[in-house]
mmCIF file of C-alpha atoms and ligand atoms in Angstrom:
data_model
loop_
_atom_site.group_PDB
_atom_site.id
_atom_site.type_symbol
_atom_site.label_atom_id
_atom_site.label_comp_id
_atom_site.label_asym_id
_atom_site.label_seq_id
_atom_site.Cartn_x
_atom_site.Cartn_y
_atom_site.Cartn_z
ATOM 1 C CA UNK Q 1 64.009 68.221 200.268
ATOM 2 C CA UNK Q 2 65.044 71.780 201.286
ATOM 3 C CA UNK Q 3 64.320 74.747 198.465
ATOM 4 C CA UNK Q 4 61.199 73.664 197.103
ATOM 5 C CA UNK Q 5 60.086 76.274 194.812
ATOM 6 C CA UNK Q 6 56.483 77.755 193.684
ATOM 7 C CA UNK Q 7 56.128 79.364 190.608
ATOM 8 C CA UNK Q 8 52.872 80.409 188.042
ATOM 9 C CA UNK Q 9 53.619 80.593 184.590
ATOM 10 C CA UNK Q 10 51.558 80.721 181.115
ATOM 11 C CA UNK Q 11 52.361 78.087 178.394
ATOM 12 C CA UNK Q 12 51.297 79.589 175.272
ATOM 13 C CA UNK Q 13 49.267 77.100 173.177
ATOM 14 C CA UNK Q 14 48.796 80.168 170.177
ATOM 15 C CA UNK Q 15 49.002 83.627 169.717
ATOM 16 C CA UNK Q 16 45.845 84.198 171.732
ATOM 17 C CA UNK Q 17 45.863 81.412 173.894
ATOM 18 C CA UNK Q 18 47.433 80.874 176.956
ATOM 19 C CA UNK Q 19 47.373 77.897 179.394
ATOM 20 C CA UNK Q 20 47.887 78.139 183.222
ATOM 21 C CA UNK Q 21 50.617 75.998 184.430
ATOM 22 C CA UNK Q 22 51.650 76.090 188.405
ATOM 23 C CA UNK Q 23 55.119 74.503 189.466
ATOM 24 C CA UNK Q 24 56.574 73.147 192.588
ATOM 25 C CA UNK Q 25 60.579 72.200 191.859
ATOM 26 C CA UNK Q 26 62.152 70.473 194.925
ATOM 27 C CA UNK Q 27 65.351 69.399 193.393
ATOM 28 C CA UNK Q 28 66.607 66.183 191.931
ATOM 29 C CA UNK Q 29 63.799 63.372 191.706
ATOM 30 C CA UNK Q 30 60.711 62.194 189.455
ATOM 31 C CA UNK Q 31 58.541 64.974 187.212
ATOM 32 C CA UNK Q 32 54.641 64.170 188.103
ATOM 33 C CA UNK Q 33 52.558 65.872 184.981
ATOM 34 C CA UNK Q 34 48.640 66.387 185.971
ATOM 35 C CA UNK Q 35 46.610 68.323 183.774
ATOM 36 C CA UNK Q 36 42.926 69.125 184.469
ATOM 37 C CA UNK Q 37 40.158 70.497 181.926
ATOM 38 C CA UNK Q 38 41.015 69.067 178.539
ATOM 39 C CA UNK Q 39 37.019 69.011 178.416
ATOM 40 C CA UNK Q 40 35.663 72.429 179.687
ATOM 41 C CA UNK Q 41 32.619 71.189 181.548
ATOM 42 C CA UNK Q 42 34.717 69.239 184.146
ATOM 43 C CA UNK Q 43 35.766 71.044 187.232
ATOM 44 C CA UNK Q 44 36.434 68.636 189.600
ATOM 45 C CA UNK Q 45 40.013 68.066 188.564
ATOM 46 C CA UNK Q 46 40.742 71.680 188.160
ATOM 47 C CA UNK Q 47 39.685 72.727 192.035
ATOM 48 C CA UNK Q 48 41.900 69.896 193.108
ATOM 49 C CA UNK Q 49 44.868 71.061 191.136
ATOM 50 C CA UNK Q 50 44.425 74.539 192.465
ATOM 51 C CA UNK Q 51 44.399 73.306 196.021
ATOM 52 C CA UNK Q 52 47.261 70.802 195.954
ATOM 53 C CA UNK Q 53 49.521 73.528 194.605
ATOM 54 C CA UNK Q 54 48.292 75.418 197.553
ATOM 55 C CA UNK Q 55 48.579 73.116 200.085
ATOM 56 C CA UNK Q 56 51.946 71.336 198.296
ATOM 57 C CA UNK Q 57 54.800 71.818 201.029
ATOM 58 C CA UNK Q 58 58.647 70.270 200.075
ATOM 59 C CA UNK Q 59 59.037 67.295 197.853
ATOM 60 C CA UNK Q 60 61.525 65.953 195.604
ATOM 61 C CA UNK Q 61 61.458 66.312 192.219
ATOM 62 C CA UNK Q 62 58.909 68.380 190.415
ATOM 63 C CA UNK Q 63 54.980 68.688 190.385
ATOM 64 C CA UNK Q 64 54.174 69.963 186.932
ATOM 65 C CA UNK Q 65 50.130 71.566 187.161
ATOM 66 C CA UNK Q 66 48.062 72.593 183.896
ATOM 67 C CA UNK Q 67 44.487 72.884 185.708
ATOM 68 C CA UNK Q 68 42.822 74.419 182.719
ATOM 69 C CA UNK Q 69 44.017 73.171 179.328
ATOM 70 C CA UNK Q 70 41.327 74.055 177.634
ATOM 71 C CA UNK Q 71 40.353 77.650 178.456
ATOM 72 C CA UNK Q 72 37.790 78.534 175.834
ATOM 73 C CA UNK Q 73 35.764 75.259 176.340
ATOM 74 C CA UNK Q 74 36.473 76.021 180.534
ATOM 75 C CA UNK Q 75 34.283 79.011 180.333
ATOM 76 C CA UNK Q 76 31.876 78.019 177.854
ATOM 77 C CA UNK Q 77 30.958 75.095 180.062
ATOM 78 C CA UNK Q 78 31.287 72.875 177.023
ATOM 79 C CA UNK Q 79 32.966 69.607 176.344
ATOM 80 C CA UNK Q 80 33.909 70.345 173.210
ATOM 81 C CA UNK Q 81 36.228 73.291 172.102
ATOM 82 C CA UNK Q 82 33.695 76.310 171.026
ATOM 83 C CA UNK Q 83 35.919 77.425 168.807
ATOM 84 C CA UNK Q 84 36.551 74.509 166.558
ATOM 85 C CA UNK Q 85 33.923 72.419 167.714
ATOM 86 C CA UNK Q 86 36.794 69.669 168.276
ATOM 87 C CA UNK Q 87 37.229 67.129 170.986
ATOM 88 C CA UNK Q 88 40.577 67.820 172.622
ATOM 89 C CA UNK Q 89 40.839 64.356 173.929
ATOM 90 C CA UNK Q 90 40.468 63.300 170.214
ATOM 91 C CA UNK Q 91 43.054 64.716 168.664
ATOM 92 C CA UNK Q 92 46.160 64.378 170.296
ATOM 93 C CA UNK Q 93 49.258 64.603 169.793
ATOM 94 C CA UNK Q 94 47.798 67.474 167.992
ATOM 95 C CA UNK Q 95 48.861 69.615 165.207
ATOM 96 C CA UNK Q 96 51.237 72.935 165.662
ATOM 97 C CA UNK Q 97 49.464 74.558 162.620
ATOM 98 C CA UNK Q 98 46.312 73.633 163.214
ATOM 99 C CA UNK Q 99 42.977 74.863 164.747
ATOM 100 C CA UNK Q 100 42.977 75.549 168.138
ATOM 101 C CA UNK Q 101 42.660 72.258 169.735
ATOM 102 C CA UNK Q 102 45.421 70.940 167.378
ATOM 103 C CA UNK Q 103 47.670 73.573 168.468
ATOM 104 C CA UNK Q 104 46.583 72.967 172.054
ATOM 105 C CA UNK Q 105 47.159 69.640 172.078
ATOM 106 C CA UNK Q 106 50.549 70.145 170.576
ATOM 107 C CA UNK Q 107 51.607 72.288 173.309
ATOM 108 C CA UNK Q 108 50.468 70.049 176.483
ATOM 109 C CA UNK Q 109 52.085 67.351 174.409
ATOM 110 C CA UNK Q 110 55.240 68.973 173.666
ATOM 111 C CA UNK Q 111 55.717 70.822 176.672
ATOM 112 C CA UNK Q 112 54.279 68.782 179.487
ATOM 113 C CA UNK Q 113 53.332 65.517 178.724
ATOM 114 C CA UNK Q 114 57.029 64.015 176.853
ATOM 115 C CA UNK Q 115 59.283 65.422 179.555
ATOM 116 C CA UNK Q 116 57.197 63.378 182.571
ATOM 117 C CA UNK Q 117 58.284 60.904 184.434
ATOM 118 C CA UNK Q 118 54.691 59.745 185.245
ATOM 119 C CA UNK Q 119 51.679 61.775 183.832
ATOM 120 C CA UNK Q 120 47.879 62.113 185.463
ATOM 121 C CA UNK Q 121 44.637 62.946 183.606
ATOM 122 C CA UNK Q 122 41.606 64.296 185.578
ATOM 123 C CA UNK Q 123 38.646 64.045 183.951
ATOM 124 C CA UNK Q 124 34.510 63.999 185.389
ATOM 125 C CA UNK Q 125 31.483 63.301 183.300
ATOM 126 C CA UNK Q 126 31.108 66.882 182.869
ATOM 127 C CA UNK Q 127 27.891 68.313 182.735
ATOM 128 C CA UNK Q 128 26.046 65.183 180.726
ATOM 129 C CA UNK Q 129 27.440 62.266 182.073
ATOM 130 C CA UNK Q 130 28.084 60.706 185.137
ATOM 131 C CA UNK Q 131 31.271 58.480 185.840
ATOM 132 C CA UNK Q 132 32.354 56.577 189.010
ATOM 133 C CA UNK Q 133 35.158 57.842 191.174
ATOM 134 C CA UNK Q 134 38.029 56.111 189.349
ATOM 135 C CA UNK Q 135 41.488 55.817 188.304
ATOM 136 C CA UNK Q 136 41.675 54.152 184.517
ATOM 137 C CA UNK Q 137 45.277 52.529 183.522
ATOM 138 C CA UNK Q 138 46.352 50.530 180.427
ATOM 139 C CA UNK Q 139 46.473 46.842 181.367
ATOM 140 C CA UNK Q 140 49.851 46.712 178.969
ATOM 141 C CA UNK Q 141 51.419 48.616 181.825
ATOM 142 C CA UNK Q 142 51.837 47.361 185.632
ATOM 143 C CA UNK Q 143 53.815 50.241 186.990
ATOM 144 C CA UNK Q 144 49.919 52.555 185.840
ATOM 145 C CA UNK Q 145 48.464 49.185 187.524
ATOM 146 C CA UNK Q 146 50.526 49.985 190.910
ATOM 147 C CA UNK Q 147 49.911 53.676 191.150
ATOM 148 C CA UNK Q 148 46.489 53.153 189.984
ATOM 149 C CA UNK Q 149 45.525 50.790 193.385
ATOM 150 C CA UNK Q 150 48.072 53.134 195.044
ATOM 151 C CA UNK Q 151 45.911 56.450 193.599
ATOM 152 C CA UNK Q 152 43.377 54.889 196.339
ATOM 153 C CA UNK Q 153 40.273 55.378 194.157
ATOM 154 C CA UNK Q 154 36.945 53.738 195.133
ATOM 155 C CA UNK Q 155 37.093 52.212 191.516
ATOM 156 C CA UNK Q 156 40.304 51.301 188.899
ATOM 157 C CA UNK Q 157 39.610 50.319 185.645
ATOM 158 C CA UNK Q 158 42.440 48.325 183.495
ATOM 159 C CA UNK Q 159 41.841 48.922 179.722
ATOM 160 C CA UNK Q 160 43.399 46.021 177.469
ATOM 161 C CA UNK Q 161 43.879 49.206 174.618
ATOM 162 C CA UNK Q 162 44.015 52.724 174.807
ATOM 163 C CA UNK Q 163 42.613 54.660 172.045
ATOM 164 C CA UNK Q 164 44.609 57.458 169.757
ATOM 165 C CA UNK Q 165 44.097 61.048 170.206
ATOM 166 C CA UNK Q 166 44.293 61.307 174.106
ATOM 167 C CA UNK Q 167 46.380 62.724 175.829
ATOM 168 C CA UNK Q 168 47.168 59.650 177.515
ATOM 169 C CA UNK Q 169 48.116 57.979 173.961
ATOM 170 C CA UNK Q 170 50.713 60.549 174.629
ATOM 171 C CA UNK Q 171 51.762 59.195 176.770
ATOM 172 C CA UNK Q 172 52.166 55.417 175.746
ATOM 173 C CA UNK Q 173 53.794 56.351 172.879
ATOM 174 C CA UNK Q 174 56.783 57.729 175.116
ATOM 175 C CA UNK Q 175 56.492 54.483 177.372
ATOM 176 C CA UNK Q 176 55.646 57.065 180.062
ATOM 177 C CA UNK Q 177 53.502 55.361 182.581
ATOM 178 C CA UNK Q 178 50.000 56.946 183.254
ATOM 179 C CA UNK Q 179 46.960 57.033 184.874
ATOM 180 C CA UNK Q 180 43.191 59.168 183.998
ATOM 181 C CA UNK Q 181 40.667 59.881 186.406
ATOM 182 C CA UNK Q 182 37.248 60.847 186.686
ATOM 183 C CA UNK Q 183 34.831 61.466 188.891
ATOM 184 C CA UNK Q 184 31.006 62.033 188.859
ATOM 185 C CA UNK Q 185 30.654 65.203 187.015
ATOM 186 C CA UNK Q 186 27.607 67.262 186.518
ATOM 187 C CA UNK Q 187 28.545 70.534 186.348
ATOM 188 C CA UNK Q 188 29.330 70.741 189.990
ATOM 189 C CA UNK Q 189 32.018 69.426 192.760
ATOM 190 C CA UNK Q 190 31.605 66.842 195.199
ATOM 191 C CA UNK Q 191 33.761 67.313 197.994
ATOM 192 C CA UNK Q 192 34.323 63.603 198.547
ATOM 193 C CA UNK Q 193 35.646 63.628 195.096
ATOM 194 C CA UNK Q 194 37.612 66.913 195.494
ATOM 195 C CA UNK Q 195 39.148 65.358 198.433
ATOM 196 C CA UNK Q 196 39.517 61.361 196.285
ATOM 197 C CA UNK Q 197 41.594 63.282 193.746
ATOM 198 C CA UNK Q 198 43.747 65.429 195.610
ATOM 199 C CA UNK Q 199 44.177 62.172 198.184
ATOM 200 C CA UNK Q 200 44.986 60.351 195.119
ATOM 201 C CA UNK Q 201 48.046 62.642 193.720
ATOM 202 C CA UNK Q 202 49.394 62.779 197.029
ATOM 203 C CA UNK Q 203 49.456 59.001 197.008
ATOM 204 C CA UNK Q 204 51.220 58.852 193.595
ATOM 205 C CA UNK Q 205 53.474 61.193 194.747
ATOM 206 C CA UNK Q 206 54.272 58.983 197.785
ATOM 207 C CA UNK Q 207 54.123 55.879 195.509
ATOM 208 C CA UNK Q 208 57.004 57.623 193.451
ATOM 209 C CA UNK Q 209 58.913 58.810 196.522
ATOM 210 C CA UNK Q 210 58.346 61.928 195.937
ATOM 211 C CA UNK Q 211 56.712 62.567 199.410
ATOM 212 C CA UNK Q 212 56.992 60.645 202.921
ATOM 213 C CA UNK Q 213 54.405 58.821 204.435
ATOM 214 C CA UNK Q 214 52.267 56.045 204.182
ATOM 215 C CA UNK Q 215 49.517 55.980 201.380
ATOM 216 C CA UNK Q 216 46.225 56.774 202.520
ATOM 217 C CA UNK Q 217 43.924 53.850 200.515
ATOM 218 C CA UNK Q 218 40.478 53.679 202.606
ATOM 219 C CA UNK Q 219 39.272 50.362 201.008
ATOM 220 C CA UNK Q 220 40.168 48.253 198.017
ATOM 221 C CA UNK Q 221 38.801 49.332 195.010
ATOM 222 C CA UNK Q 222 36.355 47.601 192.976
ATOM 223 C CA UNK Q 223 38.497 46.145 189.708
ATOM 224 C CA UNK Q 224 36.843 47.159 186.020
ATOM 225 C CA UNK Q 225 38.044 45.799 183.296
ATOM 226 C CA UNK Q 226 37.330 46.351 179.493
ATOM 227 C CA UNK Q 227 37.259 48.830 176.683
ATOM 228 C CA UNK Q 228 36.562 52.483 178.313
ATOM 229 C CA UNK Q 229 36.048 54.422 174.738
ATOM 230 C CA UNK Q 230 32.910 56.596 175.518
ATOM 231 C CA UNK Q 231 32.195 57.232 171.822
ATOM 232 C CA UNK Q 232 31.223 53.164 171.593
ATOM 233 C CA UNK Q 233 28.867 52.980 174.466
ATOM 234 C CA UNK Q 234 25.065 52.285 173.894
ATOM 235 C CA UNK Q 235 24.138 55.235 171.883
ATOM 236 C CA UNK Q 236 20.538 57.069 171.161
ATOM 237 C CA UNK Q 237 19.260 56.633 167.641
ATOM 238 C CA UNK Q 238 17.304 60.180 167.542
ATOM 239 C CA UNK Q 239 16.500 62.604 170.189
ATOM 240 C CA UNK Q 240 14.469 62.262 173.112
ATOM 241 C CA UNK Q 241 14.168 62.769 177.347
ATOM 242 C CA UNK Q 242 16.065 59.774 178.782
ATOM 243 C CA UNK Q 243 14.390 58.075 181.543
ATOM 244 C CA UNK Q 244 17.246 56.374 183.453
ATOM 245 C CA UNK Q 245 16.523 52.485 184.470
ATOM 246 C CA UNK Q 246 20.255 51.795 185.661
ATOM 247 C CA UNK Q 247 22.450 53.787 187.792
ATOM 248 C CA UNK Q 248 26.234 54.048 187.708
ATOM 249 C CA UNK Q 249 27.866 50.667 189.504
ATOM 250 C CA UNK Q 250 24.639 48.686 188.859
ATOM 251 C CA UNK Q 251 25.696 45.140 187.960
ATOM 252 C CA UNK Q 252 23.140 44.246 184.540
ATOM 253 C CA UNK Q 253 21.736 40.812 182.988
ATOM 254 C CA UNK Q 254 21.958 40.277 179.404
ATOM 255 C CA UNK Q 255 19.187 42.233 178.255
ATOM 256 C CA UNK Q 256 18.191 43.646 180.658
ATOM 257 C CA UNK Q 257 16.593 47.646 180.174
ATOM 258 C CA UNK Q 258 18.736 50.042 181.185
ATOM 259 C CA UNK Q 259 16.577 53.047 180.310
ATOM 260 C CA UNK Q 260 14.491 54.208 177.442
ATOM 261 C CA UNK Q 261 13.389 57.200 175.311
ATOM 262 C CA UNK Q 262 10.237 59.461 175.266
ATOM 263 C CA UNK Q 263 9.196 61.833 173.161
ATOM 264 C CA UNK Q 264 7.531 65.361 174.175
ATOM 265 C CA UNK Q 265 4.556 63.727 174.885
ATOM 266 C CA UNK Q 266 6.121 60.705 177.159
ATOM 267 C CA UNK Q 267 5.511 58.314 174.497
ATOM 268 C CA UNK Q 268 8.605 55.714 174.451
ATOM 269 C CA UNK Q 269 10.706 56.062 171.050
ATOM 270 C CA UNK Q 270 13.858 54.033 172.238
ATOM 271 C CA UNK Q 271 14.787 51.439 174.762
ATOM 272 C CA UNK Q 272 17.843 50.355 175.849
ATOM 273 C CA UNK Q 273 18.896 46.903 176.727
ATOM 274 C CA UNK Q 274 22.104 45.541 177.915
ATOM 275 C CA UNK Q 275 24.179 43.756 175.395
ATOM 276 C CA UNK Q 276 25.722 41.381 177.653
ATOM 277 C CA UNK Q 277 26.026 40.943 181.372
ATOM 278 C CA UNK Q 278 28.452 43.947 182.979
ATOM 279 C CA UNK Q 279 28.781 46.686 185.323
ATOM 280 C CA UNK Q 280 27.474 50.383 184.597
ATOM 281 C CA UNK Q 281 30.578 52.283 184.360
ATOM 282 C CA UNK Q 282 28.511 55.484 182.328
ATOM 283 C CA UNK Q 283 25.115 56.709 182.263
ATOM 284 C CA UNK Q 284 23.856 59.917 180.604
ATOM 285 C CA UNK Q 285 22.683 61.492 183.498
ATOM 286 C CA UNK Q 286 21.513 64.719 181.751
ATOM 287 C CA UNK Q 287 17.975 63.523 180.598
ATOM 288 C CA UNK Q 288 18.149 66.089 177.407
ATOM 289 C CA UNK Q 289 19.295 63.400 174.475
ATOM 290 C CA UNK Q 290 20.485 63.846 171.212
ATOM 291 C CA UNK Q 291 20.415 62.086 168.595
ATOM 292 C CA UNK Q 292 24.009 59.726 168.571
ATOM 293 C CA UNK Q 293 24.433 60.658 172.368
ATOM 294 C CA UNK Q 294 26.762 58.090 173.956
ATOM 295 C CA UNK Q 295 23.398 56.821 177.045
ATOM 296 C CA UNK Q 296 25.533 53.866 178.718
ATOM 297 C CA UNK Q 297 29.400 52.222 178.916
ATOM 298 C CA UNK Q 298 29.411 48.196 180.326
ATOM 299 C CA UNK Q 299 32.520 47.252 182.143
ATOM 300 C CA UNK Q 300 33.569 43.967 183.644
ATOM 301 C CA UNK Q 301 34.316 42.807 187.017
ATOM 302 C CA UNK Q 302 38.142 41.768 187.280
ATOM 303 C CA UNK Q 303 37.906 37.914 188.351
HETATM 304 ZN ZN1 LIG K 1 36.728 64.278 180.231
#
């Protein structure tokens, strides 16, 4: 484990864009990809990527770090790119000649993503949403299913499909196992949730041998299960102010309300009820609505 190496380079995504990547090479052993920041209003992800290269001593093998993949959208404090207006989690595996998230997208693909030996997203619900602290894996896979209950997340989430145009889809296609992660969001950092993601890539990197020790897992995690595409939650049919009636873990009845709609003058224009019986795994948390907003996201309880 002897020579580990630090280094900060720039991956250039375009002629005008360039993405931070930081590198620790110990020698001969497993590449661990984490990127942080494919939507710009999540910071959660990219603090703890910072830090763990800071704090990353000798290991074997190499920890590849993009904390801010999407720079434009990072300072704009947007989700979306503000330069195309494009999701960069929707358009993977992206297009060289493209607009900027295409090319983007191509790059991280290209140049991080295929040449990892296991690959970690870190997401948050950014400044509208709010999403439990969790680590999400493909049910197709079980080596995501072991370093997901090793990640040591208060939540995992097992997804019977996993969508195109996410990084992660990357991923699949390669047969390179994975994992995504989120965390509450808003704009702003919880330190437990700092500390749950950095915890959580140090336990992946024990789980792959890349680091001694035991893993650090402070209780089982509660077990989701189900679709986890946020574009096909309960959505808002105009615009409004959401009053919340649900909050985040909340187990929900068949119809029951989960919230409703009000206009400027508090008059109710929507209300939401619960399809079927499941677990709030989403809520828009920022009470400014728009029209086709995605409001709420059921999971189900692993039996
Ligand atoms: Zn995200």
């Amino acid at each position: 484990m002897a020579g580990t190496l630090k280094t900060r380079r720039w991956l250039r995504a375009s002629a005008d864009v360039l993405l931070p990547v930081l590198e620790v090479c110990g020698g001969t052993g497993p590449r661990l990809v984490v990127t942080a920041g494919v939507h710009g209003d999540e910071y959660e992800g990219v603090r703890a990527l910072y830090e763990l290269f800071e704090e990353c001593g000798e290991l074997r093998g190499e920890l590849i770090l993009a904390p801010v993949v999407n720079p434009e959208a990072h300072r704009a404090v947007s989700r979306v790119n503000p330069v195309d207006g494009a999701n960069l989690a929707r358009v993977f595996p992206g297009d060289a000649d493209g607009t900027i998230s295409g090319r983007i997208a191509a790059a991280v693909a290209r140049e991080l993503i295929e040449g990892a030996s296991f690959y970690i997203d870190l997401h948050s619900g950014g400044v509208r949403y709010a999403m439990p602290s969790m680590a999400g894996y493909w049910l197709g896979d079980a080596r995501a299913r072991e370093a997901a209950l090793a990640f040591g997340a208060p939540v995992i989430w097992g997804h019977p499909h996993i969508e195109p145009g996410r990084t992660i889809s990357v991923a699949k296609e390669r047969g390179i196992p994975f994992l995504y992660v989120e965390a509450w969001g808003a704009g702003r950092i919880r330190r437990d949730e700092l500390l749950m993601m950095k915890r959580g890539v140090r336990n992946v990197m024990r789980h792959l041998s890349m680091l001694d020790g035991a893993l650090e897992v402070p209780s089982p995690p509660l077990r989701l299960t189900g679709a986890g595409n946020t574009d096909d939650g309960i959505s808002a049919g105009c615009d409004g102010f959401l009053l919340l009636e649900a909050a985040l873990l909340d187990s929900v009845s068949l119809g029951q309300r989960l919230g409703r709609l009000v206009d400027l003058q508090g008059v109710t224009v929507e209300e939401y009820f619960a399809p079927r019986a499941g677990v709030v795994a989403l809520t828009h948390e920022m009470p400014i609505v728009a029209k086709g907003d995605t409001l709420f996201l059921l999971a189900d309880i692993e039996r």
